[in-house]
Amino acid sequence: MEIPAYFPRGWFAPEAFSEPQQLLAAFFNSSTVGLAILDRQLRFQAANGALAKMSGVPAGAHLGKTAQQIFGDLEPLEVTLQHVLATTRPALDVDLSGRLPKRAEVGHWIGNFFPIKDGSGKVKQIGTIVVEVTNQKKLEKSLHSLTARLLQIKDDEQRRIARELHDSLGQYYVRLKMNLDVLSRHELEPDDKAELFAQSMQVLDRCISETRTISYLLHPPLLDEAGLASAVRWYVDGLGQRSGIKVNLYVQQDLGRLPEKVEMGLFRVLQESVTNVHRHANSPALDIRLGRKSDQVTLEVRDYGRGIQPAQLKRFQETNTSGGVGLAGMRERIHELGGWLDVRSDKGTIVTAKIPLTRSRKKSITRQHRKGKSAKSDVA
Ligand SMILES: Nc1ncnc2c1ncn2[C@@H]1O[C@H](COP(=O)(O)OP(=O)(O)OP(=O)(O)O)[C@@H](O)[C@H]1O
Ligand SMILES: [Mg+2]
């Protein structure tokens, strides 16, 4: 077959166009992007199934209708089509948004509109290619709000640490300085001197213990040194004392060491789940289970509190948004490690994180070797 002069030279082998009508039909019928041909009055002459799915109108029912009748006030569709007619040039990658007459919620599309000219160069029709991007836009939006929320949380966290440092350690240091001032400037009776020394030692002990608590909560050193089981036990001990919640901890006896990232990920899931219980659940008790079966490690945090509202839980399951970043962040973290996170709520709430171990086991061995430590088992 002779390739018509208007095809760019060298782009096609002649046999590619040997059956032009079948070719067009195959493209139209099989495409998952919306395809349509409009006349100069912007009436549909053809629309494929994918476009029908987007518009909510059967493909055949498009014929003879105008773009406005099918797509309503989708912005900026009408203006773009008129522009193609007026300039005889294509309009590419046009962002389209709006509520279509047959669809309930606002949608988003990217459209390409190109002139189809007759032999004299006059625009006879407009070819249209449309891709729906509503889900991507939704994800983008939730990612934006998640990022904003993360930054907010970081600010809050830094403010909290600053306040804690100021109110606790700061006050102790002031006390110490005053004591040292008195000791250095005044002639004191031996008994008074001894008392001031003893008092200063007490204050110093509190400084050491506060520093340790703050630093442990930011990053428990036990996690690196002794492993997840020990860090979890340390965390749970402190929690029992701080919160008054009765915590039942079940850690598998031969849990052993896990890859560094898995230990960190599970520890953060534990911290967030427990913080949620403390803040939202009003639960008298809490069960924490940590175990390992062949090549999978599982952490379960269960409370017996008021539970998560069904609508809120559904939103989290479907869109990974929950109003905060705690649940979504946990899920992201666990997905990053190749695992999955499930949140259920009935009588109380159960957060379960499962991570396969095969992928990163090699890394863990390398890490232990590098630190010159042997794998250590933790006993419940
Ligand atoms: N254990 C729980 N019991 C009851 N409700 C919960 C529990 N965990 C979470 N929720 C509900 O789910 C919502 C979302 O939790 P998420 O951890 O994502 O955010 P948050 O705790 O509100 O804020 P943050 O971003 O600081 O974590 C909470 O606001 C709360 O209403
Ligand atoms: Mg939270």
Coordinates of C-alpha atoms and ligand atoms in Angstrom, one line a residue:
M1 CA 0.0 0.0 0.0
E2 CA 1.2 3.5 -0.8
I3 CA 1.6 5.6 2.4
P4 CA -0.3 8.9 2.0
A5 CA 1.9 12.0 1.8
Y6 CA 0.5 13.4 5.1
F7 CA 2.0 10.6 7.2
P8 CA 5.4 11.6 8.6
R9 CA 8.1 9.9 6.5
G10 CA 9.9 6.9 8.0
W11 CA 7.5 6.4 10.9
F12 CA 5.6 3.4 9.6
A13 CA 6.2 0.3 7.5
P14 CA 3.6 0.3 4.7
E15 CA 2.0 -2.9 5.8
A16 CA 1.0 -1.3 9.2
F17 CA -1.8 0.5 7.3
S18 CA -2.9 -2.2 5.0
E19 CA -6.3 -2.5 6.6
P20 CA -7.1 1.1 7.7
Q21 CA -10.7 0.5 8.8
Q22 CA -10.0 -2.7 10.8
L23 CA -7.1 -0.8 12.3
L24 CA -9.3 2.1 13.4
A25 CA -11.9 -0.3 14.8
A26 CA -9.3 -2.3 16.7
F27 CA -8.0 0.9 18.3
F28 CA -11.4 2.2 19.1
N29 CA -12.7 -1.1 20.6
S30 CA -9.7 -2.2 22.5
S31 CA -8.4 1.1 23.9
T32 CA -8.7 1.7 27.7
V33 CA -8.4 5.4 27.1
G34 CA -11.5 7.3 25.9
L35 CA -11.5 8.0 22.1
A36 CA -14.0 10.2 20.2
I37 CA -14.5 12.0 17.0
L38 CA -16.5 15.3 16.9
D39 CA -17.7 17.3 14.0
R40 CA -17.3 21.1 13.5
Q41 CA -20.5 21.7 15.6
L42 CA -18.8 19.7 18.4
R43 CA -21.3 16.8 18.0
F44 CA -20.2 13.2 18.6
Q45 CA -19.6 11.1 15.5
A46 CA -18.0 8.3 17.3
A47 CA -17.2 7.4 20.9
N48 CA -15.6 4.2 22.3
G49 CA -16.5 2.1 25.3
A50 CA -13.8 3.6 27.5
L51 CA -15.2 7.1 26.9
A52 CA -18.7 5.8 27.6
K53 CA -17.5 4.4 31.0
M54 CA -16.1 7.8 31.8
S55 CA -19.1 9.8 30.8
G56 CA -21.6 7.4 32.2
V57 CA -23.6 7.5 28.9
P58 CA -23.6 4.4 26.6
A59 CA -21.3 4.8 23.6
G60 CA -24.1 4.8 21.0
A61 CA -26.1 7.4 22.9
H62 CA -23.2 9.9 22.3
L63 CA -23.9 10.1 18.6
G64 CA -25.4 13.3 17.5
K65 CA -25.1 14.9 20.9
T66 CA -22.8 17.8 21.6
A67 CA -19.8 17.6 23.9
Q68 CA -21.7 20.0 26.2
Q69 CA -24.7 17.7 26.4
I70 CA -22.6 14.7 27.4
F71 CA -19.9 16.4 29.5
G72 CA -21.9 19.3 30.9
D73 CA -19.7 22.2 32.0
L74 CA -16.5 20.2 32.2
E75 CA -13.8 22.9 32.4
P76 CA -12.2 24.0 30.0
L77 CA -13.6 21.5 27.4
E78 CA -15.7 23.8 25.2
V79 CA -13.1 26.6 25.1
T80 CA -10.4 24.1 24.1
L81 CA -12.4 22.5 21.3
Q82 CA -13.2 26.0 19.9
H83 CA -9.5 26.9 20.1
V84 CA -8.6 23.8 18.1
L85 CA -11.2 24.8 15.4
A86 CA -9.9 28.4 15.4
T87 CA -6.2 27.8 15.4
T88 CA -6.2 24.4 13.5
R89 CA -3.6 23.3 16.0
P90 CA -3.8 20.5 18.6
A91 CA -4.4 21.1 22.3
L92 CA -2.4 18.6 24.2
D93 CA -2.4 17.5 27.9
V94 CA -5.3 19.7 28.9
D95 CA -6.4 19.2 32.5
L96 CA -10.2 18.8 32.7
S97 CA -12.2 18.9 35.9
G98 CA -15.8 19.0 36.8
R99 CA -19.0 17.1 37.7
L100 CA -20.5 15.3 34.7
P101 CA -24.3 15.2 34.3
K102 CA -24.3 11.4 34.8
R103 CA -21.7 11.1 37.6
A104 CA -22.1 12.0 41.2
E105 CA -18.7 13.2 42.2
V106 CA -16.2 15.7 40.7
G107 CA -13.8 13.9 38.2
H108 CA -10.5 14.8 36.6
W109 CA -9.2 13.9 33.2
I110 CA -6.4 14.7 30.8
G111 CA -7.5 15.4 27.2
N112 CA -5.7 15.6 23.9
F113 CA -7.6 17.3 21.1
F114 CA -6.3 17.4 17.5
P115 CA -7.7 18.7 14.3
I116 CA -8.6 16.2 11.5
K117 CA -8.3 18.2 8.2
D118 CA -9.7 17.6 4.7
G119 CA -7.7 17.7 1.5
S120 CA -7.9 21.5 1.4
G121 CA -6.4 21.8 4.9
K122 CA -9.8 22.8 6.5
V123 CA -10.6 21.3 9.9
K124 CA -13.4 18.8 9.4
Q125 CA -13.4 17.0 12.7
I126 CA -11.7 16.9 16.1
G127 CA -10.1 13.8 17.3
T128 CA -10.2 13.3 21.1
I129 CA -8.2 11.2 23.5
V130 CA -9.1 11.3 27.1
V131 CA -7.5 9.6 30.2
E132 CA -9.2 9.6 33.5
V133 CA -7.0 10.6 36.4
T134 CA -9.6 11.0 39.2
N135 CA -8.0 8.4 41.5
Q136 CA -4.5 9.8 41.0
K137 CA -5.8 13.3 41.9
K138 CA -7.4 11.9 45.0
L139 CA -4.2 10.1 46.0
E140 CA -2.2 13.3 45.3
K141 CA -4.6 15.2 47.5
S142 CA -4.3 12.8 50.3
L143 CA -0.6 12.7 49.9
H144 CA -0.5 16.5 50.2
S145 CA -2.6 16.5 53.3
L146 CA -0.5 13.7 54.8
T147 CA 2.7 15.6 54.1
A148 CA 1.3 18.7 55.6
R149 CA 0.1 16.8 58.7
L150 CA 3.5 15.1 59.0
L151 CA 5.2 18.5 59.0
Q152 CA 2.8 19.7 61.6
I153 CA 3.4 16.6 63.7
K154 CA 7.2 17.2 63.4
D155 CA 6.7 20.8 64.6
D156 CA 4.5 19.7 67.5
E157 CA 7.0 17.0 68.5
Q158 CA 9.9 19.4 68.4
R159 CA 7.8 21.9 70.5
R160 CA 7.0 19.1 73.0
I161 CA 10.6 18.0 73.3
A162 CA 11.7 21.6 73.7
R163 CA 9.1 22.2 76.5
E164 CA 10.1 18.9 78.2
L165 CA 13.8 19.9 78.1
H166 CA 12.9 23.3 79.5
D167 CA 10.5 22.3 82.1
S168 CA 12.4 19.3 83.5
L169 CA 16.1 19.4 82.8
G170 CA 16.2 23.2 82.6
Q171 CA 14.7 23.5 86.1
Y172 CA 17.1 20.9 87.5
Y173 CA 20.1 22.7 86.1
V174 CA 18.9 26.0 87.6
R175 CA 18.7 24.3 91.0
L176 CA 22.1 22.9 90.6
K177 CA 23.6 26.2 89.6
M178 CA 22.0 27.9 92.6
N179 CA 23.4 25.2 94.9
L180 CA 26.9 25.6 93.4
D181 CA 26.7 29.4 93.8
V182 CA 25.9 29.1 97.5
L183 CA 28.6 26.5 98.0
S184 CA 31.2 28.6 96.3
R185 CA 30.3 32.0 97.7
H186 CA 29.4 31.4 101.4
E187 CA 31.2 30.1 104.4
L188 CA 28.9 27.3 105.4
E189 CA 28.5 25.1 108.4
P190 CA 29.7 21.5 107.6
D191 CA 26.2 20.2 108.1
D192 CA 24.6 22.7 105.7
K193 CA 27.4 22.1 103.2
A194 CA 26.7 18.3 103.4
E195 CA 23.0 18.8 102.9
L196 CA 23.5 21.1 99.9
F197 CA 25.9 18.4 98.4
A198 CA 23.4 15.7 99.0
Q199 CA 20.6 17.7 97.5
S200 CA 22.7 18.5 94.4
M201 CA 23.5 14.8 94.0
Q202 CA 19.8 14.0 94.0
V203 CA 19.1 16.7 91.4
L204 CA 21.9 15.4 89.3
D205 CA 20.4 11.8 89.5
R206 CA 17.1 13.2 88.3
C207 CA 18.8 14.9 85.4
I208 CA 20.5 11.6 84.4
S209 CA 17.2 9.7 84.6
E210 CA 15.2 12.4 82.7
T211 CA 17.8 12.5 80.0
R212 CA 17.7 8.7 79.7
T213 CA 13.9 8.6 79.4
I214 CA 13.8 11.4 76.8
S215 CA 16.5 9.8 74.8
Y216 CA 15.1 6.3 75.1
L217 CA 11.7 7.4 73.9
L218 CA 13.2 9.1 70.8
H219 CA 15.2 6.1 70.0
P220 CA 15.5 3.2 72.4
P221 CA 19.2 2.1 72.5
L222 CA 18.0 -1.3 73.6
L223 CA 16.6 -1.8 70.2
D224 CA 20.0 -1.8 68.6
E225 CA 21.8 -3.5 71.4
A226 CA 19.4 -6.2 72.7
G227 CA 16.7 -6.4 70.1
L228 CA 13.0 -5.8 69.8
A229 CA 11.8 -8.1 72.5
S230 CA 13.9 -6.3 75.2
A231 CA 13.0 -2.9 73.9
V232 CA 9.3 -3.8 73.9
R233 CA 9.6 -5.0 77.5
W234 CA 11.3 -1.9 78.6
Y235 CA 8.7 0.3 76.8
V236 CA 5.8 -1.7 78.3
D237 CA 7.3 -1.5 81.9
G238 CA 7.5 2.3 81.6
L239 CA 4.0 2.5 80.0
G240 CA 2.4 0.5 82.9
Q241 CA 3.9 3.0 85.4
R242 CA 3.0 6.1 83.3
S243 CA -0.5 5.3 82.1
G244 CA -2.1 3.1 84.6
I245 CA -3.3 0.8 81.8
K246 CA -2.9 -2.9 82.6
V247 CA -0.6 -4.3 79.9
N248 CA -0.3 -8.0 79.2
L249 CA 2.8 -8.7 77.1
Y250 CA 3.3 -12.0 75.3
V251 CA 6.7 -12.3 73.5
Q252 CA 7.7 -15.6 71.8
Q253 CA 10.6 -17.1 73.7
D254 CA 12.9 -17.7 70.8
L255 CA 12.1 -14.6 68.9
G256 CA 15.8 -13.8 68.4
R257 CA 17.1 -10.8 66.4
L258 CA 15.3 -9.4 63.4
P259 CA 16.5 -7.2 60.6
E260 CA 17.3 -3.7 61.9
K261 CA 14.5 -2.0 59.8
V262 CA 11.9 -4.6 60.9
E263 CA 12.7 -4.1 64.5
M264 CA 12.5 -0.4 64.2
G265 CA 9.3 -0.5 62.1
L266 CA 7.6 -2.8 64.6
F267 CA 8.7 -0.8 67.5
R268 CA 7.2 2.4 66.0
V269 CA 4.0 0.5 65.2
L270 CA 3.9 -0.5 68.9
Q271 CA 4.5 3.1 70.0
E272 CA 1.8 4.6 67.8
S273 CA -0.8 1.9 68.5
V274 CA -0.2 2.2 72.3
T275 CA -0.3 6.0 72.0
N276 CA -3.6 5.7 70.2
V277 CA -5.0 3.4 72.9
H278 CA -3.9 5.9 75.5
R279 CA -5.4 8.9 73.6
H280 CA -8.6 7.5 72.1
A281 CA -9.6 4.1 73.4
N282 CA -10.3 4.6 77.1
S283 CA -9.4 0.9 77.6
P284 CA -8.6 -0.6 81.0
A285 CA -6.3 -3.2 79.5
L286 CA -4.0 -3.8 76.6
D287 CA -2.7 -7.1 75.1
I288 CA 0.6 -7.0 73.1
R289 CA 1.6 -10.1 71.2
L290 CA 4.9 -10.5 69.4
G291 CA 5.8 -13.7 67.6
R292 CA 7.5 -15.3 64.7
K293 CA 6.4 -18.2 62.6
S294 CA 8.9 -19.6 60.0
D295 CA 9.6 -16.6 57.9
Q296 CA 7.1 -14.1 59.2
V297 CA 7.0 -11.9 62.3
T298 CA 3.7 -10.7 63.7
L299 CA 2.9 -7.9 66.2
E300 CA -0.6 -7.5 67.6
V301 CA -1.8 -4.7 69.8
R302 CA -5.4 -5.3 71.2
D303 CA -7.4 -3.0 73.4
Y304 CA -10.8 -3.3 75.0
G305 CA -11.9 0.3 74.6
R306 CA -14.5 2.2 72.7
G307 CA -13.2 1.2 69.2
I308 CA -12.8 3.2 66.0
Q309 CA -16.0 4.6 64.4
P310 CA -17.1 2.2 61.5
A311 CA -17.2 5.1 59.0
Q312 CA -13.7 6.3 60.0
L313 CA -12.3 2.7 59.8
K314 CA -13.9 2.2 56.4
R315 CA -12.3 5.4 55.1
F316 CA -9.0 4.3 56.4
Q317 CA -9.3 0.8 54.8
E318 CA -10.4 2.3 51.4
T319 CA -8.3 5.5 51.1
N320 CA -5.6 5.1 53.8
T321 CA -6.8 8.4 55.4
S322 CA -8.0 8.5 59.0
G323 CA -7.9 12.1 60.1
G324 CA -4.4 11.7 61.6
V325 CA -1.2 10.3 60.3
G326 CA -0.7 7.6 62.9
L327 CA -2.6 4.8 61.2
A328 CA -1.6 5.8 57.7
G329 CA 2.0 6.2 58.7
M330 CA 2.1 2.7 60.3
R331 CA 0.6 1.2 57.2
E332 CA 3.2 3.0 55.0
R333 CA 6.0 1.8 57.2
I334 CA 4.9 -1.8 57.1
H335 CA 4.3 -1.7 53.3
E336 CA 7.8 -0.4 52.9
L337 CA 9.0 -3.5 54.6
G338 CA 7.0 -5.8 52.3
G339 CA 4.4 -6.5 55.0
W340 CA 0.8 -5.6 55.7
L341 CA -1.1 -3.9 58.4
D342 CA -4.6 -4.6 59.4
V343 CA -6.8 -2.6 61.8
R344 CA -10.1 -4.1 63.1
S345 CA -12.5 -2.7 65.5
D346 CA -15.3 -4.4 67.3
K347 CA -15.2 -4.7 71.0
G348 CA -12.1 -2.5 71.2
T349 CA -9.4 -2.3 68.5
I350 CA -6.9 -4.7 67.1
V351 CA -3.9 -3.6 65.1
T352 CA -1.9 -6.4 63.4
A353 CA 1.3 -5.9 61.5
K354 CA 2.9 -8.9 59.6
I355 CA 6.3 -8.7 58.0
P356 CA 7.9 -11.4 55.9
L357 CA 11.5 -12.0 56.9
T358 CA 13.1 -13.7 53.9
R359 CA 13.9 -10.6 51.9
S360 CA 16.0 -8.8 54.5
R361 CA 17.5 -11.7 56.6
K362 CA 20.8 -11.4 54.8
K363 CA 21.1 -7.8 55.8
S364 CA 20.5 -8.6 59.4
I365 CA 23.2 -11.2 59.5
T366 CA 25.6 -8.7 57.9
R367 CA 24.7 -6.1 60.5
Q368 CA 25.3 -8.5 63.4
H369 CA 28.6 -9.5 61.9
R370 CA 29.6 -5.9 61.4
K371 CA 28.8 -5.0 65.1
G372 CA 30.7 -8.1 66.2
K373 CA 27.6 -9.5 68.0
S374 CA 26.1 -12.9 67.8
A375 CA 22.4 -13.3 67.4
K376 CA 20.8 -13.2 70.8
S377 CA 17.6 -14.8 71.9
D378 CA 15.1 -13.0 74.1
V379 CA 13.2 -14.9 76.6
A380 CA 9.6 -13.8 77.5
Ligands
LIG1 N1 -7.2 2.2 69.7 C1 -8.1 3.1 69.3 N2 -9.3 3.2 69.9 C2 -10.3 4.1 69.5 N3 -10.1 4.9 68.5 C3 -9.0 4.9 67.8 C4 -7.9 4.0 68.2 N4 -6.9 4.2 67.3 C5 -7.3 5.2 66.5 N5 -8.5 5.6 66.8 C6 -9.3 6.6 66.0 O1 -8.7 6.7 64.7 C7 -8.3 8.0 64.5 C8 -7.1 8.0 63.6 O2 -5.9 7.6 64.3 P1 -4.5 8.1 63.9 O3 -3.5 7.5 64.8 O4 -4.4 7.9 62.4 O5 -4.6 9.7 64.2 P2 -4.6 10.5 65.6 O6 -4.2 9.6 66.7 O7 -5.9 11.2 65.7 O8 -3.5 11.6 65.3 P3 -1.9 11.4 65.1 O9 -1.7 11.8 63.7 O10 -1.3 12.2 66.1 O11 -1.6 9.9 65.2 C9 -8.2 8.7 65.8 O12 -8.4 10.1 65.8 C10 -9.2 8.0 66.7 O13 -10.5 8.6 66.5
MG2 MG -2.4 8.4 66.4

